XYZ file of C-alpha atoms in Angstrom:
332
model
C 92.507 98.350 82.386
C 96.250 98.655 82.558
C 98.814 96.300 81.812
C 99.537 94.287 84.649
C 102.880 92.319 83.525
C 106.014 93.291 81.645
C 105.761 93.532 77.531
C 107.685 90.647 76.110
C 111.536 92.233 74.962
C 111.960 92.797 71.186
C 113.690 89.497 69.419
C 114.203 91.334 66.187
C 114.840 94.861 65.279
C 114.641 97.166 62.041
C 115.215 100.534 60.510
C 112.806 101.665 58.220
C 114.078 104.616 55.608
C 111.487 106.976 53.901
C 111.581 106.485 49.950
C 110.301 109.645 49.224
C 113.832 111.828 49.181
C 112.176 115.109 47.815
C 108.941 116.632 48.868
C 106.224 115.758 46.004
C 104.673 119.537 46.709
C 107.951 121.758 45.852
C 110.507 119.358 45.109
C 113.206 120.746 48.025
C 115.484 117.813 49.347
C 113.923 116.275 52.585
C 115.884 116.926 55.797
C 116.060 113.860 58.294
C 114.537 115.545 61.221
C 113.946 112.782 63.893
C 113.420 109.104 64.852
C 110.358 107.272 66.568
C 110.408 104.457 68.054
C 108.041 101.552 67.763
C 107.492 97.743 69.043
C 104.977 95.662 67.346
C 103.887 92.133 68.189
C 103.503 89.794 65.395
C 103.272 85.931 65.010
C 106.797 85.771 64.441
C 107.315 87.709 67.206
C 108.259 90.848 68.942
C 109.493 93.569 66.107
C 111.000 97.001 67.367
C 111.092 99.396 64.382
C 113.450 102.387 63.999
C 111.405 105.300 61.734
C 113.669 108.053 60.280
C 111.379 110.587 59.454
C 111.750 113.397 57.072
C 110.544 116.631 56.645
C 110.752 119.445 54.128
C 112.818 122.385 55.167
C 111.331 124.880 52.521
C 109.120 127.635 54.781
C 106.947 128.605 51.425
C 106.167 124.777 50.763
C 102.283 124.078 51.517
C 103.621 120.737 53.300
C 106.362 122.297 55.434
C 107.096 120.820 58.676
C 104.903 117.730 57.817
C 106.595 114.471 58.458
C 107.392 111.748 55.941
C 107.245 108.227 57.585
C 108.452 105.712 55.888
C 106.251 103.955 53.400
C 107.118 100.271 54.920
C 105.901 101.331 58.113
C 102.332 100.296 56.866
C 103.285 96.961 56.408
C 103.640 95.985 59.869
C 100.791 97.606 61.382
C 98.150 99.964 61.711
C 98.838 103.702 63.052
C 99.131 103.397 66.855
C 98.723 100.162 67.169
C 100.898 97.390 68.998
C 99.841 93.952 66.703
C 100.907 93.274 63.477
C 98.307 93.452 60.279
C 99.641 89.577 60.282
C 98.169 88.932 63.368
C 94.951 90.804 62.714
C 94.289 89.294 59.767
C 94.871 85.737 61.717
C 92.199 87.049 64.208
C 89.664 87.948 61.354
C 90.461 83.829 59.882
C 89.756 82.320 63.048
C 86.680 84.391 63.237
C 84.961 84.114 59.935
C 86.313 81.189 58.312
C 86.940 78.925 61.124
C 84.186 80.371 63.294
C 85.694 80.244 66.194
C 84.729 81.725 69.661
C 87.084 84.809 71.001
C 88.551 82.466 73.911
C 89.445 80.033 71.531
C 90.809 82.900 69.641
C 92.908 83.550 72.358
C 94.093 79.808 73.295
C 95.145 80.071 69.623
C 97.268 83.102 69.216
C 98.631 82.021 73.026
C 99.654 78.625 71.772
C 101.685 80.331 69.215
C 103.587 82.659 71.541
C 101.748 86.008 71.327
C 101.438 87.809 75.026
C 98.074 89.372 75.209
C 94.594 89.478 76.817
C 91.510 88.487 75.656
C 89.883 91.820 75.651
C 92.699 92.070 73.067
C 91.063 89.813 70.641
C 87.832 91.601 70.447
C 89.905 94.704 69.681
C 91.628 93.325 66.832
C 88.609 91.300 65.700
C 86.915 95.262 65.700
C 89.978 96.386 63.490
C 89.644 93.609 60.869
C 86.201 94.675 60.754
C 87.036 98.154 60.224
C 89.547 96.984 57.549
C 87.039 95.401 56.107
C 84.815 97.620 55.476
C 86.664 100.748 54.624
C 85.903 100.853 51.184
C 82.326 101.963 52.474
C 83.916 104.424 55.144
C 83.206 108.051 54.780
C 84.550 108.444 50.904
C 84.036 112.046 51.190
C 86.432 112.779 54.107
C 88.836 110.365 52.301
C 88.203 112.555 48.775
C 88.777 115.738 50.235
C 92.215 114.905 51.964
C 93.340 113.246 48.814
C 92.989 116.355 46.869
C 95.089 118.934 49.245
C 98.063 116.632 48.118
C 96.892 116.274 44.696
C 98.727 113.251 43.833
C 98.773 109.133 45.922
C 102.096 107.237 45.969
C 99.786 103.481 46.661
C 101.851 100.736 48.699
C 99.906 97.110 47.794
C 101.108 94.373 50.168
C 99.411 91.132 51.217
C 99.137 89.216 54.622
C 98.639 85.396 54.493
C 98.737 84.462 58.188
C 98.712 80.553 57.169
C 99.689 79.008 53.949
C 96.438 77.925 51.836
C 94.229 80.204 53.383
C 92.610 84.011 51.944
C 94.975 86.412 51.841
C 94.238 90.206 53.207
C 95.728 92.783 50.969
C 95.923 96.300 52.268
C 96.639 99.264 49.787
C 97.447 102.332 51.306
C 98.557 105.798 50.107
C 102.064 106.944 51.010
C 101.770 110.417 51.431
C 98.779 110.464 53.864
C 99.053 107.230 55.540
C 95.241 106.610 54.861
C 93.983 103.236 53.713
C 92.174 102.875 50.720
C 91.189 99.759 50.307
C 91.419 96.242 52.697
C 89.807 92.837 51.216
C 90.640 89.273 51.448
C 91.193 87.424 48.817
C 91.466 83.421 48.034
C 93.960 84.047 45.218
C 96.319 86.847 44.374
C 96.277 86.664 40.241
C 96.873 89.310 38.351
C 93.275 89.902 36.996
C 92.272 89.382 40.824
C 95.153 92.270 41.938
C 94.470 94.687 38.638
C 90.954 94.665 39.924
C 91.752 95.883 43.135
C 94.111 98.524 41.621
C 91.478 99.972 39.158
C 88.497 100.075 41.646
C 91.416 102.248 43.759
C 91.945 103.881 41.302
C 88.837 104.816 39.949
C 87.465 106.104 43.722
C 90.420 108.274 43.744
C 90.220 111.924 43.056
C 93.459 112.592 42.033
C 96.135 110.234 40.363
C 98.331 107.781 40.947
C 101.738 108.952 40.711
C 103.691 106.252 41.969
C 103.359 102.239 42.822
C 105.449 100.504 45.663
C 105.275 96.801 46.593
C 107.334 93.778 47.015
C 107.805 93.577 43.577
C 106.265 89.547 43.367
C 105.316 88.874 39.326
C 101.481 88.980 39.958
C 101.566 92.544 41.487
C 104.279 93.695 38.619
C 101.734 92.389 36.034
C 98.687 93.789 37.658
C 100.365 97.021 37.973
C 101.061 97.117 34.118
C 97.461 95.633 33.494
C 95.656 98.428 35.530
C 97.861 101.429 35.487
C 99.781 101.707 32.695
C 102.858 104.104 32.583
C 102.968 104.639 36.683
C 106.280 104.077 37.905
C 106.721 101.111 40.085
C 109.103 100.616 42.417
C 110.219 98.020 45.004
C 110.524 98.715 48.265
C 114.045 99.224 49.969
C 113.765 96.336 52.307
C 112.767 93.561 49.366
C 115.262 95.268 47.269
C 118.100 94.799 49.069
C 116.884 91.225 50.487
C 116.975 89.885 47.162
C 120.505 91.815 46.309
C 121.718 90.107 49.348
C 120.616 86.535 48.363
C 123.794 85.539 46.744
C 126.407 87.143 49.442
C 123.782 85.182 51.992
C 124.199 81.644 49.578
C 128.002 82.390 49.320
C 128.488 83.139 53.226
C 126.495 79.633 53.996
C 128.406 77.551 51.872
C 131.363 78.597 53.175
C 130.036 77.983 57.028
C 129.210 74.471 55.645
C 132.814 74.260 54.481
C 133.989 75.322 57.812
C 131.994 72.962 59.938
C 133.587 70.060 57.769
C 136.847 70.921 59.102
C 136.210 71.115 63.052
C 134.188 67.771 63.407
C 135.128 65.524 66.214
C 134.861 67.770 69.298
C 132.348 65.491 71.282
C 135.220 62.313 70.822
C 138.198 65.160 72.666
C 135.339 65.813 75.187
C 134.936 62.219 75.743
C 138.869 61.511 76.588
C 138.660 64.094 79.547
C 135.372 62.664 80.712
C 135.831 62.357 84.499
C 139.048 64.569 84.730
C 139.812 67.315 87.087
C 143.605 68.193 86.392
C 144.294 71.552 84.347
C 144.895 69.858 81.164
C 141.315 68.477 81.132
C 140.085 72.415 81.950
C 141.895 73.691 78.926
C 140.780 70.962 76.851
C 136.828 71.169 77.854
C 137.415 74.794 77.527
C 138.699 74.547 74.147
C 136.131 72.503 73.031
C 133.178 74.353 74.101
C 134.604 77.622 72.202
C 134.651 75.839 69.324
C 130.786 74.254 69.819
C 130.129 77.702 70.516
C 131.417 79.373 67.163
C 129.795 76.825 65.283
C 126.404 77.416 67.059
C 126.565 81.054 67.045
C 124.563 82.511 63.961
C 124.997 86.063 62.597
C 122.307 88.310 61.191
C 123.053 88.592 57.229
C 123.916 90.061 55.088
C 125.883 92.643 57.418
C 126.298 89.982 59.947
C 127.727 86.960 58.027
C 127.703 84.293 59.699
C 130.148 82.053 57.709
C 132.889 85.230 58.239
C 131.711 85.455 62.002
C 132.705 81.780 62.161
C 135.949 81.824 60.439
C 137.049 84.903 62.574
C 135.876 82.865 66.013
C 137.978 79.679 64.475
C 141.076 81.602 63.951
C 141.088 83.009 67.632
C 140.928 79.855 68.773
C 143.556 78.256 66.843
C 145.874 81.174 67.201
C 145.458 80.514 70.822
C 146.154 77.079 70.568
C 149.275 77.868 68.628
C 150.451 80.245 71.634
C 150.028 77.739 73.950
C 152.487 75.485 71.994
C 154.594 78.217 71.779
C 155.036 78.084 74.947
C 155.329 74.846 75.793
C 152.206 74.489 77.041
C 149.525 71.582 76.816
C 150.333 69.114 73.665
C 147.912 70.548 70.747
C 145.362 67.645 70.128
């Protein structure tokens, strides 16, 4: 059946980059080729992701003209699909742990915001099944694909829909987009993770060139524990998150500052309470740009918000300062 009402609008958007900057088959530099387009619902709502892919320009490479996606892209969801891993592996809790009923499935993930039917559920309860149980999924198709590329670049990322409860971590290969292994677990420990890593690795038939994650301490030991000498690398999106953390703790502080120095707009608002003459227009008017600039947030680190405030406070008092230029109302 086809969708009868509108898909909620995107709240957040992202561009995702391709790590891989040289094809693994010939070396050549990759050529940005194109862009897709994606929007995925998750529980903290709707994402829509920007995918630069790349290809490799080299005619006598065996993988020419086959696009590189970008290895984050796995993260958010499966291929083709419009829900988030995060809100499949909320479906699978409320299933098997909490046993509850696909309606009440539903109610849930309704109550939290999430737009969907519940034919839906029983669709993403079938994916968390498939998940599930893909370490027991036709190994030898998975063998034989693995081997035309000769080498896995494995992503390892976990999805804790609700704090306390088992965590589903996915680890994928890069190059192919295949996963290799989905299973909850009720701790992520680094004997628990190395585990997963060397029963990957051991099912694989070629090696493991190359590790990305989000870099947390259990995964960096585990890494270490089960494949020693593999590179491993964080991805873009964690990396610069965590470079950005002290521009973002800098940039707050000084919107705190800020905020200190504007108090007292409600007590202006309340001397022109019942006014209509032009000076009490100006005044509210003057007042509610200011309440605006201080609730207006940017999106940091590009989008500070302490600097978006500062710039919106100096328009306004350089307005204020024309006006008494010239002449105009007193300057409270």
């Amino acid at each position: 059946m086809a969708r009868r009402t509108r898909r909620p609008a995107p709240t957040r958007a992202q561009t995702l980059h391709s790590v891989t900057t040289h094809c693994p088959a010939c070396g050549h530099k990759l050529w940005a080729e194109y862009a897709n387009r994606r929007t995925i619902t998750t529980l903290d709502g709707v994402l829509r992701l920007t995918l630069r892919i790349r290809c490799c320009p080299n005619p006598r490479c065996p993988r020419w003209g086959v696009p590189y996606r970008p290895e984050a892209e796995g993260h958010f969801a499966l291929p083709h699909h419009e829900f988030g891993l995060d809100v499949v592996a909320l479906v699978g809790r409320l299933r098997y742990a909490e046993h509850r009923s696909v309606p009440e499935i539903h109610q849930e993930l309704r109550r939290r915001g999430l737009a969907l039917a519940e034919r839906t559920v029983t669709n993403l309860l079938d994916r968390y099944d498939e998940l599930r149980a893909l370490q027991a999924a036709d190994p030898d198709r998975l063998r034989q694909r693995l081997r035309g590329q000769k080498q896995v670049i494995l992503a390892l990322d976990g999805l804790q829909p609700d704090v306390g409860h088992e965590v589903l971590w996915v680890l994928r290969d890069c190059l192919s987009g295949e996963v290799l292994l989905a299973r909850s677990l009720l701790s992520a420990t680094q004997d628990d993770l190395a585990a997963l890593l060397a029963e990957v690795k051991g099912a694989l038939p070629v090696p493991i060139t190359a590790v990305v994650s989000d870099g947390q301490t259990s995964i960096r030991k585990a890494v270490a524990q089960a494949l020693p000498g593999v590179p491993h690398q964080l991805c873009h999106f964690h990396y610069l998150r965590e470079a950005a953390k002290p521009v973002y703790e800098a940039d707050r502080h000084a919107k705190k500052e800020l905020k200190k120095r504007v108090r007292g707009v409600r007590p202006l608002e309340r001397q022109v309470e019942g006014r209509d003459d032009p000076e009490a227009a100006v005044l509210r008017g003057y007042c509610a740009a200011v309440r605006s600039a201080l609730t207006d947030d940017g999106r940091p680190p590009l989008d500070a918000k302490g600097l978006l405030l500062e710039d919106r406070l100096s328009a306004v008092a350089a307005s204020l300062d024309r006006v008494a230029e010239k002449g105009g109302y007193p300057r409270s």
